[in-house]
Coordinates of C-alpha atoms and ligand atoms in Angstrom, one line a residue:
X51 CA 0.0 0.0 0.0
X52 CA 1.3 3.6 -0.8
X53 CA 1.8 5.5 2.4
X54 CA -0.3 8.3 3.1
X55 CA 1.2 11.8 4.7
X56 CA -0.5 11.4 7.8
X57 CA -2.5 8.9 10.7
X58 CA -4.5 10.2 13.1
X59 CA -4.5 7.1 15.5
X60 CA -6.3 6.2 18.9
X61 CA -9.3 8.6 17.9
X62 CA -12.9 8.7 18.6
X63 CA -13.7 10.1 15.8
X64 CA -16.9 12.3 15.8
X65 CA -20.2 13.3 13.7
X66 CA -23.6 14.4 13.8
X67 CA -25.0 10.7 14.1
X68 CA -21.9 8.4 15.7
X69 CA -18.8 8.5 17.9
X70 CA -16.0 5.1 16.7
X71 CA -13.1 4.6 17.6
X72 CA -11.2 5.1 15.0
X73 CA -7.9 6.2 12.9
X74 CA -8.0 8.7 10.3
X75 CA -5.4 8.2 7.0
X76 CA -4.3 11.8 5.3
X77 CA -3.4 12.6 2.1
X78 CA -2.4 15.7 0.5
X79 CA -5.6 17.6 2.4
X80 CA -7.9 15.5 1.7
X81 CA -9.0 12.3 4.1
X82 CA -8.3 9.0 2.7
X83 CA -9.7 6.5 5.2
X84 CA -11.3 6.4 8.2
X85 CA -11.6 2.9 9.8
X86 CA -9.9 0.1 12.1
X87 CA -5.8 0.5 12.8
X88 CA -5.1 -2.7 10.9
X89 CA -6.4 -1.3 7.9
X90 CA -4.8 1.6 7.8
X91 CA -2.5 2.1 5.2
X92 CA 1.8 3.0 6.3
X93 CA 2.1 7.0 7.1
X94 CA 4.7 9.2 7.0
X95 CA 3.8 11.1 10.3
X96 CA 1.4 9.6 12.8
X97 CA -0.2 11.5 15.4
X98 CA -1.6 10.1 19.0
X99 CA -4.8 11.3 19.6
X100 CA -4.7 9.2 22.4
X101 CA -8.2 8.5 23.2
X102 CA -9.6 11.8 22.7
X103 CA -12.3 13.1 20.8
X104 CA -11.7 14.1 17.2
X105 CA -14.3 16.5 15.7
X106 CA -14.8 18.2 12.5
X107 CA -13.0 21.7 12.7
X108 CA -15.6 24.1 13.3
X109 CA -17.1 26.7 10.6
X110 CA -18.2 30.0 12.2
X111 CA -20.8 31.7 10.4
X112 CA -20.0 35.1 11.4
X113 CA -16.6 36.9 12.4
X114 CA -15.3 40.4 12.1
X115 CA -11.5 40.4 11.1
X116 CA -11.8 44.4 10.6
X117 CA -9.2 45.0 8.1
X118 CA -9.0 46.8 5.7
X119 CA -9.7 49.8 7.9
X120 CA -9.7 49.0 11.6
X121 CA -6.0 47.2 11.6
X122 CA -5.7 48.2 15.2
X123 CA -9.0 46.1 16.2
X124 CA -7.6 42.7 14.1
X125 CA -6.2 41.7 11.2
X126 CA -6.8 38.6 9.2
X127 CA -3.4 36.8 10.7
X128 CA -4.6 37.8 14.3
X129 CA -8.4 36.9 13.2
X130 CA -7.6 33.6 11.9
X131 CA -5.0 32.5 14.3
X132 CA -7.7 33.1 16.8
X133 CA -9.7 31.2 14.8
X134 CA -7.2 28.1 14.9
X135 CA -6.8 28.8 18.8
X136 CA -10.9 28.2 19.0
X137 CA -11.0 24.8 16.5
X138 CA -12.2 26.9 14.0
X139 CA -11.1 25.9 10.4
X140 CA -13.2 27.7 8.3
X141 CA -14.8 31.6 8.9
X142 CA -17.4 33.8 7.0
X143 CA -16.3 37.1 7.5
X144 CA -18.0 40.3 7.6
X145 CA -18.5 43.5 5.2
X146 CA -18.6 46.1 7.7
X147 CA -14.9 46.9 6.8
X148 CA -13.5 50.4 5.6
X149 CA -13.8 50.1 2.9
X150 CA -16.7 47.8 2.9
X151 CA -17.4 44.8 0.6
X152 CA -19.8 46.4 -1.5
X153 CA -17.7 47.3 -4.6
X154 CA -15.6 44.6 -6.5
X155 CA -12.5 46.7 -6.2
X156 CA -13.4 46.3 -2.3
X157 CA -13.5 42.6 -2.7
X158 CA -10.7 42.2 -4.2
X159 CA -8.7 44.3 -1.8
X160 CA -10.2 41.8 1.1
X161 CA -9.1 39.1 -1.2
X162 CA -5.2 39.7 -1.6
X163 CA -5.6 40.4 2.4
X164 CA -7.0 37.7 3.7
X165 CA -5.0 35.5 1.3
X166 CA -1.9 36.8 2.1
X167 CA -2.7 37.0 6.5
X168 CA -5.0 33.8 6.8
X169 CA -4.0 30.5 8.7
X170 CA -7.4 29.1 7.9
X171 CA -9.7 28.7 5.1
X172 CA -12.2 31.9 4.9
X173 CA -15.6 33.0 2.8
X174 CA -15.9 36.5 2.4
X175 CA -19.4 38.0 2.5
X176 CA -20.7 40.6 0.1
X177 CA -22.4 43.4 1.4
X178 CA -26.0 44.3 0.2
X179 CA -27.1 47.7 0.8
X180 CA -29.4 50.7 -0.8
X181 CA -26.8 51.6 -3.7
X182 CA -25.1 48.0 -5.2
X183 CA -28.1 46.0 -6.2
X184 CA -26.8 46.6 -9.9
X185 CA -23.2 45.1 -8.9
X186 CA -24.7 42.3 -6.7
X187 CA -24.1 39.9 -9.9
X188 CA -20.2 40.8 -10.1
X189 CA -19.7 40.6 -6.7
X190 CA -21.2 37.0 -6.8
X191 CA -18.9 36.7 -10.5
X192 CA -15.7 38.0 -8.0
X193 CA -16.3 34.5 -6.0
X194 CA -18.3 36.0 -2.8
X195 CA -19.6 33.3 -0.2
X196 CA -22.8 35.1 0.4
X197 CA -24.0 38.1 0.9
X198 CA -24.5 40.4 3.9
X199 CA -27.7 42.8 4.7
X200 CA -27.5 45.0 7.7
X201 CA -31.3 45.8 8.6
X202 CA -30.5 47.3 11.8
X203 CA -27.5 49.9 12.2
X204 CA -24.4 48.5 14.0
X205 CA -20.6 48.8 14.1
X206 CA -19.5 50.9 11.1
X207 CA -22.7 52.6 10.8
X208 CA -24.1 51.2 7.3
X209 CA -27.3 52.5 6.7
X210 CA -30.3 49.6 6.2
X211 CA -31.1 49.3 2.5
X212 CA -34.8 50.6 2.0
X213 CA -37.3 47.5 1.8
X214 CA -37.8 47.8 -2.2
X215 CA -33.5 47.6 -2.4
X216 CA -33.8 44.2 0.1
X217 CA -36.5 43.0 -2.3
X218 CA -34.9 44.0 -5.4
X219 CA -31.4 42.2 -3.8
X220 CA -33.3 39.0 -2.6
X221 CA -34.9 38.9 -6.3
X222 CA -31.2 38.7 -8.2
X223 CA -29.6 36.3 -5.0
X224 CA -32.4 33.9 -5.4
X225 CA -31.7 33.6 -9.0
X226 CA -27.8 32.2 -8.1
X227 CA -29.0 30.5 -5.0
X228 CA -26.6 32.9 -2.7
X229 CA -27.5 33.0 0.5
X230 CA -28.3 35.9 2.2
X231 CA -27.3 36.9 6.3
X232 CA -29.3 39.4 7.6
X233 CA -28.2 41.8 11.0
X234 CA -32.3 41.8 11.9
X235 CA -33.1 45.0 14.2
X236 CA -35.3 47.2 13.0
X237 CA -33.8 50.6 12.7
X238 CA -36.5 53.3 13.2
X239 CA -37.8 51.4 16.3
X240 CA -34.1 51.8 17.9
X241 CA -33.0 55.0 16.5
X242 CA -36.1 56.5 18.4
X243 CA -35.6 55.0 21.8
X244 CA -32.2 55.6 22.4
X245 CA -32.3 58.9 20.9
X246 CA -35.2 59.2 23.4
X247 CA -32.9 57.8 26.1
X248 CA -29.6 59.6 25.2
X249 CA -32.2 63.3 25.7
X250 CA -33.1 61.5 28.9
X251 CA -29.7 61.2 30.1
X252 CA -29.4 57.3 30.4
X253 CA -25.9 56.4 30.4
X254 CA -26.0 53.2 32.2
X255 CA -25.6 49.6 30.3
X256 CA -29.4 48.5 30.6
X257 CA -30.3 51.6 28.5
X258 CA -28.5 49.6 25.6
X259 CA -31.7 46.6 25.7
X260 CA -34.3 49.5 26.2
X261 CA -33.3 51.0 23.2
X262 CA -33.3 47.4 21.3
X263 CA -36.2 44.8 22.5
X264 CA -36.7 41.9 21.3
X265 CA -39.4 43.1 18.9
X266 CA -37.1 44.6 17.0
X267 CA -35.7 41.4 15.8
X268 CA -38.6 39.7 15.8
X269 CA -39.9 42.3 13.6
X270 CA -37.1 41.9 10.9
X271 CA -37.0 38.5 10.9
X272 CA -40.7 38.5 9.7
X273 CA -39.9 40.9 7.1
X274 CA -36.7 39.3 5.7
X275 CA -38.7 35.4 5.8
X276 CA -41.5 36.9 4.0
X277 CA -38.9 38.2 1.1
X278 CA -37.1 34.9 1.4
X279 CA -40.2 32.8 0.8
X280 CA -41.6 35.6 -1.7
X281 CA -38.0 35.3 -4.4
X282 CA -36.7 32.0 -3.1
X283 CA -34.0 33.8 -1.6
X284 CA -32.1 31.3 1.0
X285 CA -31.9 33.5 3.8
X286 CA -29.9 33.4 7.0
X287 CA -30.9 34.9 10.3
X288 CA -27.7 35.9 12.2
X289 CA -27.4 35.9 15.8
X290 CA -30.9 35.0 17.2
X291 CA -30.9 36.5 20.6
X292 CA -34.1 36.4 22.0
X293 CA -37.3 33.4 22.4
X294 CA -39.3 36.1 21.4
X295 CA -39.9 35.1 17.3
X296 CA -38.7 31.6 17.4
X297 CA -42.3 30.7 16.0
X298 CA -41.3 32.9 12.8
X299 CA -38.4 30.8 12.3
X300 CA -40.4 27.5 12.8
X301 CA -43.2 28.5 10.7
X302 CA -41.2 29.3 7.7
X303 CA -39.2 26.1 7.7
X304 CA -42.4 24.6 7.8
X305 CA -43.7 26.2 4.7
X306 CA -40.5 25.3 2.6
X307 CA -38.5 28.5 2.8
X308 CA -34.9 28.1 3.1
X309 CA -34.2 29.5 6.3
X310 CA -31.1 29.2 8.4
X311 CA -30.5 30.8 11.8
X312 CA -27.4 31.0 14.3
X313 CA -27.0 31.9 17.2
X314 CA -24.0 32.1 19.9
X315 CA -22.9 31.1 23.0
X316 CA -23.8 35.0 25.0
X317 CA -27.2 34.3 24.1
X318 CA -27.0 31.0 25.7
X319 CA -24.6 31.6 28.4
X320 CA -25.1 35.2 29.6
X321 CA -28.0 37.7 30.2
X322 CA -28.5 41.0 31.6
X323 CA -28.1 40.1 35.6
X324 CA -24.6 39.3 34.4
X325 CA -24.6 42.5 32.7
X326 CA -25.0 44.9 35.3
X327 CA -22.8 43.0 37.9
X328 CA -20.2 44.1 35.8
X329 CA -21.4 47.9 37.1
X330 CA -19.6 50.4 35.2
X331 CA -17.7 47.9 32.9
X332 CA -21.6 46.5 31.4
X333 CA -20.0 47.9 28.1
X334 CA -17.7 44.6 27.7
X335 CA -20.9 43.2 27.0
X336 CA -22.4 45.5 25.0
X337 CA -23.4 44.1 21.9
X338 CA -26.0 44.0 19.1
X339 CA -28.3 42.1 19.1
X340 CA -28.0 42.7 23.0
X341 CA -27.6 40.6 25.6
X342 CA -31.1 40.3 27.1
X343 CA -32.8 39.4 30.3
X344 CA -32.6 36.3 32.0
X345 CA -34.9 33.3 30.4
X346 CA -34.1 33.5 27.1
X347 CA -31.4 31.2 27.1
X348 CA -33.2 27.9 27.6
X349 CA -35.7 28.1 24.9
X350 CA -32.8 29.1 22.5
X351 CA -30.9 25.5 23.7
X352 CA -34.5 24.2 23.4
X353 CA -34.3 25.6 19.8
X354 CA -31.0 24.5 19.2
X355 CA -32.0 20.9 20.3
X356 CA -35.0 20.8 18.0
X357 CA -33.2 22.1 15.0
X358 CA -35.0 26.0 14.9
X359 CA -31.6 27.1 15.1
X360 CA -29.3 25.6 12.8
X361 CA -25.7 26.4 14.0
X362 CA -23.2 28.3 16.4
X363 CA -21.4 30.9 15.7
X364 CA -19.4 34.3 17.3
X365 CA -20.2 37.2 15.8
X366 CA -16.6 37.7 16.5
X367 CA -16.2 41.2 16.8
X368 CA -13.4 43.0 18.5
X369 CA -12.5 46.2 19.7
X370 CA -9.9 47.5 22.1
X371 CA -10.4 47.5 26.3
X372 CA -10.5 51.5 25.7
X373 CA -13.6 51.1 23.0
X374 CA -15.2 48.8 25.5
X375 CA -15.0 51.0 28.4
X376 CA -16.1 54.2 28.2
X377 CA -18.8 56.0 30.9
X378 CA -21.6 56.4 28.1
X379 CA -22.9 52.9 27.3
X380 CA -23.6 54.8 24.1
X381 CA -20.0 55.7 23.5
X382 CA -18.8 51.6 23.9
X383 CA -17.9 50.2 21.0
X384 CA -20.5 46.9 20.1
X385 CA -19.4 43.5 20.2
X386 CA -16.6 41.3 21.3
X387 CA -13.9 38.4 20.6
X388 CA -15.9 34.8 20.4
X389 CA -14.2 32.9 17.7
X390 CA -11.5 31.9 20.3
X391 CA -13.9 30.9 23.3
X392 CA -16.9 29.0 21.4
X393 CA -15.5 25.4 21.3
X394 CA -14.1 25.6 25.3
X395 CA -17.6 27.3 25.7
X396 CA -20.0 25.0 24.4
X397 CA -17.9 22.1 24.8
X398 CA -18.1 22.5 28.8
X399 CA -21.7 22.7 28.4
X400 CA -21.4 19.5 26.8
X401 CA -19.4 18.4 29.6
X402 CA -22.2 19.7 32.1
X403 CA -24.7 17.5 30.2
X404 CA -26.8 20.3 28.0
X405 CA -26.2 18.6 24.9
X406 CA -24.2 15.5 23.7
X407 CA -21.0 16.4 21.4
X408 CA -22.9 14.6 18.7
X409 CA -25.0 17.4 18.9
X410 CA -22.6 19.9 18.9
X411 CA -20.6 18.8 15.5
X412 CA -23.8 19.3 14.2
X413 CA -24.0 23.0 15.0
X414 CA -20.3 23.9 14.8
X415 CA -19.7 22.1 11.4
X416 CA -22.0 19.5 9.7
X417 CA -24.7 22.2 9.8
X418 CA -22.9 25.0 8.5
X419 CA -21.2 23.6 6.2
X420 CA -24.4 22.3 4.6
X421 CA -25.7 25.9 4.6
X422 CA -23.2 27.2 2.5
X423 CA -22.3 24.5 0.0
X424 CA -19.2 23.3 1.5
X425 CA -20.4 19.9 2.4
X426 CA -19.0 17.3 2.3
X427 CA -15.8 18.4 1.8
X428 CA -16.0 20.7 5.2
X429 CA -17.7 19.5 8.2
X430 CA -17.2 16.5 8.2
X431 CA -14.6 13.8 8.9
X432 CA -14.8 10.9 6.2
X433 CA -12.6 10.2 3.2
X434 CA -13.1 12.5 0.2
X435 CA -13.7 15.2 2.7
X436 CA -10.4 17.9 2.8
X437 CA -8.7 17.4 6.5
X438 CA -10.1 20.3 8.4
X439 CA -9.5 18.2 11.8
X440 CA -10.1 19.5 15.6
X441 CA -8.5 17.2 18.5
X442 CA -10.5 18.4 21.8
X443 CA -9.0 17.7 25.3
X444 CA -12.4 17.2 27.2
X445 CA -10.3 17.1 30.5
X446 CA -8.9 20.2 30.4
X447 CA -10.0 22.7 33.8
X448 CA -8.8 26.0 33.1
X449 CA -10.3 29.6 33.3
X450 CA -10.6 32.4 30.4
X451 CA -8.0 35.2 30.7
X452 CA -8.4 37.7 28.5
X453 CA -5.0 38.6 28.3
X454 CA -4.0 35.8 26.7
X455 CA -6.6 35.9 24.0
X456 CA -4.2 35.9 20.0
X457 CA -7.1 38.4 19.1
X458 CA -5.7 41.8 19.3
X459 CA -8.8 42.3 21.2
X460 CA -7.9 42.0 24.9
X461 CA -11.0 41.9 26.8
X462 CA -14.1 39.7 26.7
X463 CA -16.8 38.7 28.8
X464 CA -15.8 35.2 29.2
X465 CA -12.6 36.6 31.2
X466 CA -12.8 34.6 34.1
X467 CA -15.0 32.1 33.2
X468 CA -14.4 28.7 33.9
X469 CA -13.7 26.2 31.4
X470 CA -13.5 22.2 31.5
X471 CA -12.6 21.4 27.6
X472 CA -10.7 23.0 25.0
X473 CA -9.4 22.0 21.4
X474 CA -5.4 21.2 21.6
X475 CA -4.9 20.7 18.1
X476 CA -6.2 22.7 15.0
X477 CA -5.7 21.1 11.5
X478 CA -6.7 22.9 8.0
X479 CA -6.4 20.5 4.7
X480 CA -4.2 18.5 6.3
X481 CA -1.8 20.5 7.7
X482 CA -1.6 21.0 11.5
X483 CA -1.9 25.0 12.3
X484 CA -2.5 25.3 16.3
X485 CA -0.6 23.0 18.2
X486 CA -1.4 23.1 22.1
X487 CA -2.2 26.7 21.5
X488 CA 0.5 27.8 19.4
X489 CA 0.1 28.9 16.0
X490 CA 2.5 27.4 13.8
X491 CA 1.0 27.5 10.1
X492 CA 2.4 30.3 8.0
X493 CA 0.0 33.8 7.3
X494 CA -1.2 32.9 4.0
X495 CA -1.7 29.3 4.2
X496 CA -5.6 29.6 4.6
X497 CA -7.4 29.7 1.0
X498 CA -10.9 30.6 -0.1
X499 CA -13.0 27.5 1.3
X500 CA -14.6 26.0 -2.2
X501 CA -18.4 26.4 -2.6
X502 CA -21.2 24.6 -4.3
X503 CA -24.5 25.7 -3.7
X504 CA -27.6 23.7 -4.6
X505 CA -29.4 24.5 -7.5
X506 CA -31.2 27.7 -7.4
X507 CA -35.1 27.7 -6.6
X508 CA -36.6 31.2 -7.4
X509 CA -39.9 32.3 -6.8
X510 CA -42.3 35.0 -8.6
X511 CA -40.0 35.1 -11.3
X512 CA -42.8 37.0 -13.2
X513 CA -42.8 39.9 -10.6
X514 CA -39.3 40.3 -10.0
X515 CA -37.9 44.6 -10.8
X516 CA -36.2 42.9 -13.7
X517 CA -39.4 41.2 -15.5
X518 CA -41.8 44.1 -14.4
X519 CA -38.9 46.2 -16.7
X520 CA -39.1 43.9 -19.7
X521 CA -43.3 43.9 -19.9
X522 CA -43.9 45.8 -23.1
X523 CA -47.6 46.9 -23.4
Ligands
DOR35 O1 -22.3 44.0 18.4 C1 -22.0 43.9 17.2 N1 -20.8 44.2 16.7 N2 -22.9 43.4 16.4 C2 -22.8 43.4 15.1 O2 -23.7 42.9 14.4 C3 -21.6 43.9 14.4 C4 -20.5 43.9 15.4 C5 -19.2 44.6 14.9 O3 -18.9 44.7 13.7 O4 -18.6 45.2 15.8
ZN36 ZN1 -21.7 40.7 13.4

């Protein structure tokens, strides 16, 4: 037999539906074999997993790497490598970037970036606001993983496209099968509270949740399901936060429209109790969608469990300890690091018994990687599939210090927090990039992760802007 580049031995190798014992043959980056040690084939280098678990790297649906434009926040080597840290092989990143990615010469700037900083593979997301609907095509044409639509104003400040531009966007996406991430908060509704709230002199970090209930989001989500089902657009709600609205979700996957949703681990770890113990500092956790009371965190495992909510992911989105920590909770910068702390996270919650790690490969790579065409050859671990390979230590006590976070963004809410798992070895196509914590793949070896949607399945193809444009009388 010809030897193979690398044996993953003494595994329990892990997916959606089983755990076996088993050893895993690489080639090139791509998995060869996964079966019984006898039938493995000779390898150059073998690695001891040594009885632990083995999962599918993880595929984050939503991170903010900041550059070009906010270098001093993160950069796509810190990004990534923080990635790698967390068992994350593959990321999605964000278009709120200066400039953002709403232009193809904006694209392509992101591009030669990323592939020139990244340690693991990446999608980039398009954005799609009031003024490119006409360039959505050559963004898709410039090799896009999706597209972005801020509803709701957040970091960067990009103004919500009008309704008839969503529309008009969810009409040509539909037609490619893109899928489309929406930040869903209605705007008017929060620009009038906390403008209300600012003139009232609230400073204090519950004034942050007044200004942004949970009908907000509930509200948008209607509105972008309704122009999902409406053009066939595949749609995918980013960061559910609240209960509130989990009936929208369930009802439209009932009726057939293609509707992901993700949500992450401060909306099922934290709430606003934890918030305000933090006194002054409640701006660490400001973020949008916020954090909200207590009791919205079980029915969002509940949703998790039942499969309302398809995935986890960060919202990775750093800032520095000075943006995070200013008087005003209007004045904090929103968001924080996650892509680092979501596997330790959720995989002590799987240690405590909330869900079985079965479960969470589901939502940290099979799932994901189904939602944007890159399964089977991401998410999962079985031969044909490209080595994107996690080894997690689920013995592992430790606490979250911020300080020691790769992101250049030194502070997080998890600081503190105890831990009881953590991933000990990172491994992207094969080659191993985080090795008991240190990063020791090159900048530039991540690539852009290859995608394959489904076939597209638009809707009221007669009533799209185009087609009403063509009727002649
Ligand atoms: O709190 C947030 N921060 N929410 C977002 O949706 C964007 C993010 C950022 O870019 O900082
Ligand atoms: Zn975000």
């Amino acid at each position: 037999m010809q030897p193979v580049d690398m044996l993953i031995k003494n595994a329990k190798v892990v997916s959606p539906e089983s755990t076996i014992d088993a050893c895993i043959a690489i080639r090139g980056e791509i998995i060869v074999a996964v079966g019984a040690e006898e039938a493995m084939p000779p390898a150059k280098q073998v690695i001891d997993a040594g009885g632990k678990y083995v999962i599918p790297g993880a595929i984050d649906s939503h991170v903010h790497f900041r550059t070009p434009g906010y270098e001093y926040k993160e950069d796509w080597y810190t990004g990534t490598g923080a990635a790698a840290r967390g068992g994350v092989t593959t990321v999605l990143e964000m278009p709120n970037t200066n400039p953002p990615t709403g232009t193809v010469a904006a694209l392509t700037q992101k591009q030669e970036i990323a592939h020139s900083q990244a340690v693991v593979d990446f999608g980039i997301y398009g954005l799609l606001d009031e003024n490119n609907i006409d360039i959505l095509e050559d963004l898709i044409a410039g090799g896009v993983s999706g597209f972005k639509c801020f509803m709701g104003n957040t970091f960067g400040n990009l103004p919500a496209p009008s309704d008839g531009a969503m529309l008009e966007g969810f009409e040509i996406l539909a037609q490619h099968g893109m899928r489309c991430t929406v930040h869903a908060e209605n705007p008017s509704i929060m620009a009038r509270r906390q403008g209300k709230m600012e003139k009232a002199g609230r400073t204090d970090s519950m004034a942050h949740l007044a200004a942004r209930p949970a009908v907000c989001a509930m509200e948008a989500v209607s509105r972008a399901a309704i122009f999902a089902e409406w053009t066939g657009a595949r749609l995918h709600i980013a960061h559910k936060s609240s209960a509130d609205g989990l009936y929208f979700v369930r009802d439209a996957k009932r009726r057939g429209v293609d509707i992901t949703v993700e949500t992450c681990p401060q909306y099922l770890l934290l709430n606003t109790d934890m918030m305000q113990a933090l006194g002054k500092e409640g701006g660490i956790m400001r973020v949008n969608p916020p954090i909200r009371e207590p009791g919205h965190e079980e029915p969002l495992w509940q949703a998790l469990l039942d499969g309302t909510v398809d995935m986890i992911a960060t919202d990775h989105a750093p800032h520095s300890p000075e943006e995070k920590t200013r008087a005003s909770i209007w004045e904090c910068d929103c968001g924080f690091p996650g892509v680092e702390t979501q596997m330790p996270l959720m995989l002590t919650e799987v240690n405590k018994g909330r869900a079985t790690i079965n479960q969470y490969v589901a939502w940290s790579a099979a799932n994901p990687a189904k939602a944007w065409g890159f399964y089977p050859r991401k998410g999962v671990i079985q031969a044909g599939a490209e080595a994107d390979i996690v080894i997690v230590d689920m013995n592992k006590d430790e606490t979250i210090d911020q300080g020691g976070l790769f992101s250049k963004s030194k502070i997080t809410p998890w600081h503190g927090r105890k831990i009881s798992a953590k991933p000990v070895l990172t491994m992207v196509r094969g080659r191993v990039v985080m090795q008991d914590g240190e990063i020791i793949a090159a900048a530039g070896t991540g690539r852009a992760a290859r995608q394959q949607m489904p076939a597209p399945k638009p809707r009221n193809l007669d009533k799209t802007t185009a087609a009403i444009l063509d009727y002649k009388a």
